[in-house]
Amino acid sequence: MPKELSHHRLHLFMAMFILISFMLGCNEYMVVGNLTLIAQTYHESLSQVSSLVAIFAWTYAIVTPILAIFTNRVHKYYLLMGLLVVAGMVEVLLLSIA
């Protein structure tokens, strides 16, 4: 039978979970303050650039739980190394953003 967490440790884990969730959630919105500058730099409309933030947020919200379920039993080292290799190959093969 699994050992139960003490009341103090449970609160500590909950606080860590909330802090990590907050940090990951803020990460996707850090760019919002610079959207005008980004739009001007790439000569795109502000609405088109800001839609990228919305697309990222929706993709993150939908895909993260699904990936967590399917990769639960995979060793994290091999998963990260595989993702690194795939991301590197995509970056090399990708010629432009558009």
mmCIF file of C-alpha atoms in Angstrom:
data_model
loop_
_atom_site.group_PDB
_atom_site.id
_atom_site.type_symbol
_atom_site.label_atom_id
_atom_site.label_comp_id
_atom_site.label_asym_id
_atom_site.label_seq_id
_atom_site.Cartn_x
_atom_site.Cartn_y
_atom_site.Cartn_z
ATOM 1 C CA MET A 1 0.000 0.000 0.000
ATOM 2 C CA PRO A 2 1.456 3.414 -0.918
ATOM 3 C CA LYS A 3 2.647 5.596 1.896
ATOM 4 C CA GLU A 4 0.475 8.681 2.358
ATOM 5 C CA LEU A 5 2.032 12.118 2.177
ATOM 6 C CA SER A 6 2.103 14.199 5.287
ATOM 7 C CA HIS A 7 -0.073 17.301 5.354
ATOM 8 C CA HIS A 8 3.001 19.533 5.073
ATOM 9 C CA ARG A 9 4.476 17.644 2.091
ATOM 10 C CA LEU A 10 1.128 17.643 0.308
ATOM 11 C CA HIS A 11 0.941 21.432 0.627
ATOM 12 C CA LEU A 12 4.534 21.709 -0.588
ATOM 13 C CA PHE A 13 3.799 19.569 -3.667
ATOM 14 C CA MET A 14 0.646 21.568 -4.391
ATOM 15 C CA ALA A 15 2.577 24.850 -4.135
ATOM 16 C CA MET A 16 5.288 23.514 -6.456
ATOM 17 C CA PHE A 17 2.680 22.326 -8.959
ATOM 18 C CA ILE A 18 0.927 25.706 -8.932
ATOM 19 C CA LEU A 19 4.226 27.575 -9.328
ATOM 20 C CA ILE A 20 5.367 25.395 -12.230
ATOM 21 C CA SER A 21 1.977 25.696 -13.934
ATOM 22 C CA PHE A 22 2.123 29.472 -13.525
ATOM 23 C CA MET A 23 5.631 29.654 -14.975
ATOM 24 C CA LEU A 24 4.728 27.496 -17.966
ATOM 25 C CA GLY A 25 1.549 29.479 -18.567
ATOM 26 C CA CYS A 26 3.367 32.823 -18.389
ATOM 27 C CA ASN A 27 5.987 31.615 -20.792
ATOM 28 C CA GLU A 28 3.592 31.614 -23.723
ATOM 29 C CA TYR A 29 2.400 35.136 -22.984
ATOM 30 C CA MET A 30 5.801 36.800 -22.529
ATOM 31 C CA VAL A 31 5.799 37.762 -26.197
ATOM 32 C CA VAL A 32 2.473 39.653 -25.971
ATOM 33 C CA GLY A 33 4.136 42.885 -24.863
ATOM 34 C CA ASN A 34 6.317 42.867 -27.965
ATOM 35 C CA LEU A 35 3.707 41.980 -30.589
ATOM 36 C CA THR A 36 3.766 45.423 -32.194
ATOM 37 C CA LEU A 37 7.549 45.308 -32.534
ATOM 38 C CA ILE A 38 7.424 41.781 -33.953
ATOM 39 C CA ALA A 39 4.715 42.769 -36.457
ATOM 40 C CA GLN A 40 6.753 45.761 -37.601
ATOM 41 C CA THR A 41 9.952 43.745 -37.878
ATOM 42 C CA TYR A 42 8.391 41.049 -40.073
ATOM 43 C CA HIS A 43 6.085 43.455 -41.947
ATOM 44 C CA GLU A 44 2.949 41.572 -40.912
ATOM 45 C CA SER A 45 -0.336 42.782 -39.458
ATOM 46 C CA LEU A 46 -0.716 42.861 -35.694
ATOM 47 C CA SER A 47 -3.735 40.552 -35.849
ATOM 48 C CA GLN A 48 -1.800 37.956 -37.840
ATOM 49 C CA VAL A 49 1.118 37.999 -35.410
ATOM 50 C CA SER A 50 -1.148 37.900 -32.358
ATOM 51 C CA SER A 51 -3.019 34.921 -33.774
ATOM 52 C CA LEU A 52 0.246 32.969 -33.438
ATOM 53 C CA VAL A 53 0.042 33.412 -29.659
ATOM 54 C CA ALA A 54 -3.527 32.095 -29.653
ATOM 55 C CA ILE A 55 -2.574 29.138 -31.842
ATOM 56 C CA PHE A 56 0.338 28.318 -29.536
ATOM 57 C CA ALA A 57 -1.844 28.567 -26.416
ATOM 58 C CA TRP A 58 -4.558 26.304 -27.851
ATOM 59 C CA THR A 59 -2.028 23.786 -29.125
ATOM 60 C CA TYR A 60 -0.248 23.748 -25.760
ATOM 61 C CA ALA A 61 -3.527 23.307 -23.861
ATOM 62 C CA ILE A 62 -4.758 20.467 -26.065
ATOM 63 C CA VAL A 63 -1.569 18.549 -26.838
ATOM 64 C CA THR A 64 0.156 18.638 -23.432
ATOM 65 C CA PRO A 65 -2.247 16.276 -21.588
ATOM 66 C CA ILE A 66 -2.371 13.927 -24.580
ATOM 67 C CA LEU A 67 1.426 13.736 -24.781
ATOM 68 C CA ALA A 68 1.636 13.220 -21.022
ATOM 69 C CA ILE A 69 -0.690 10.217 -21.282
ATOM 70 C CA PHE A 70 1.098 8.606 -24.240
ATOM 71 C CA THR A 71 4.649 9.224 -23.016
ATOM 72 C CA ASN A 72 4.029 8.227 -19.406
ATOM 73 C CA ARG A 73 5.846 4.903 -19.711
ATOM 74 C CA VAL A 74 8.734 6.096 -21.893
ATOM 75 C CA HIS A 75 12.050 6.792 -20.190
ATOM 76 C CA LYS A 76 12.382 10.589 -20.090
ATOM 77 C CA TYR A 77 16.014 10.622 -21.240
ATOM 78 C CA TYR A 78 15.234 8.736 -24.449
ATOM 79 C CA LEU A 79 12.122 10.835 -25.015
ATOM 80 C CA LEU A 80 14.062 14.104 -24.722
ATOM 81 C CA MET A 81 16.916 12.850 -26.903
ATOM 82 C CA GLY A 82 14.438 11.720 -29.557
ATOM 83 C CA LEU A 83 12.650 15.071 -29.464
ATOM 84 C CA LEU A 84 15.982 16.870 -29.748
ATOM 85 C CA VAL A 85 16.937 14.857 -32.830
ATOM 86 C CA VAL A 86 13.526 15.362 -34.472
ATOM 87 C CA ALA A 87 13.524 19.106 -33.710
ATOM 88 C CA GLY A 88 17.041 19.440 -35.114
ATOM 89 C CA MET A 89 16.059 17.634 -38.307
ATOM 90 C CA VAL A 90 12.949 19.802 -38.723
ATOM 91 C CA GLU A 91 15.002 22.948 -38.181
ATOM 92 C CA VAL A 92 17.555 21.919 -40.782
ATOM 93 C CA LEU A 93 14.889 20.982 -43.342
ATOM 94 C CA LEU A 94 12.700 24.030 -42.753
ATOM 95 C CA LEU A 95 13.631 26.734 -45.214
ATOM 96 C CA SER A 96 11.364 29.548 -44.071
ATOM 97 C CA ILE A 97 8.615 30.384 -41.596
ATOM 98 C CA ALA A 98 5.994 31.157 -44.244
#
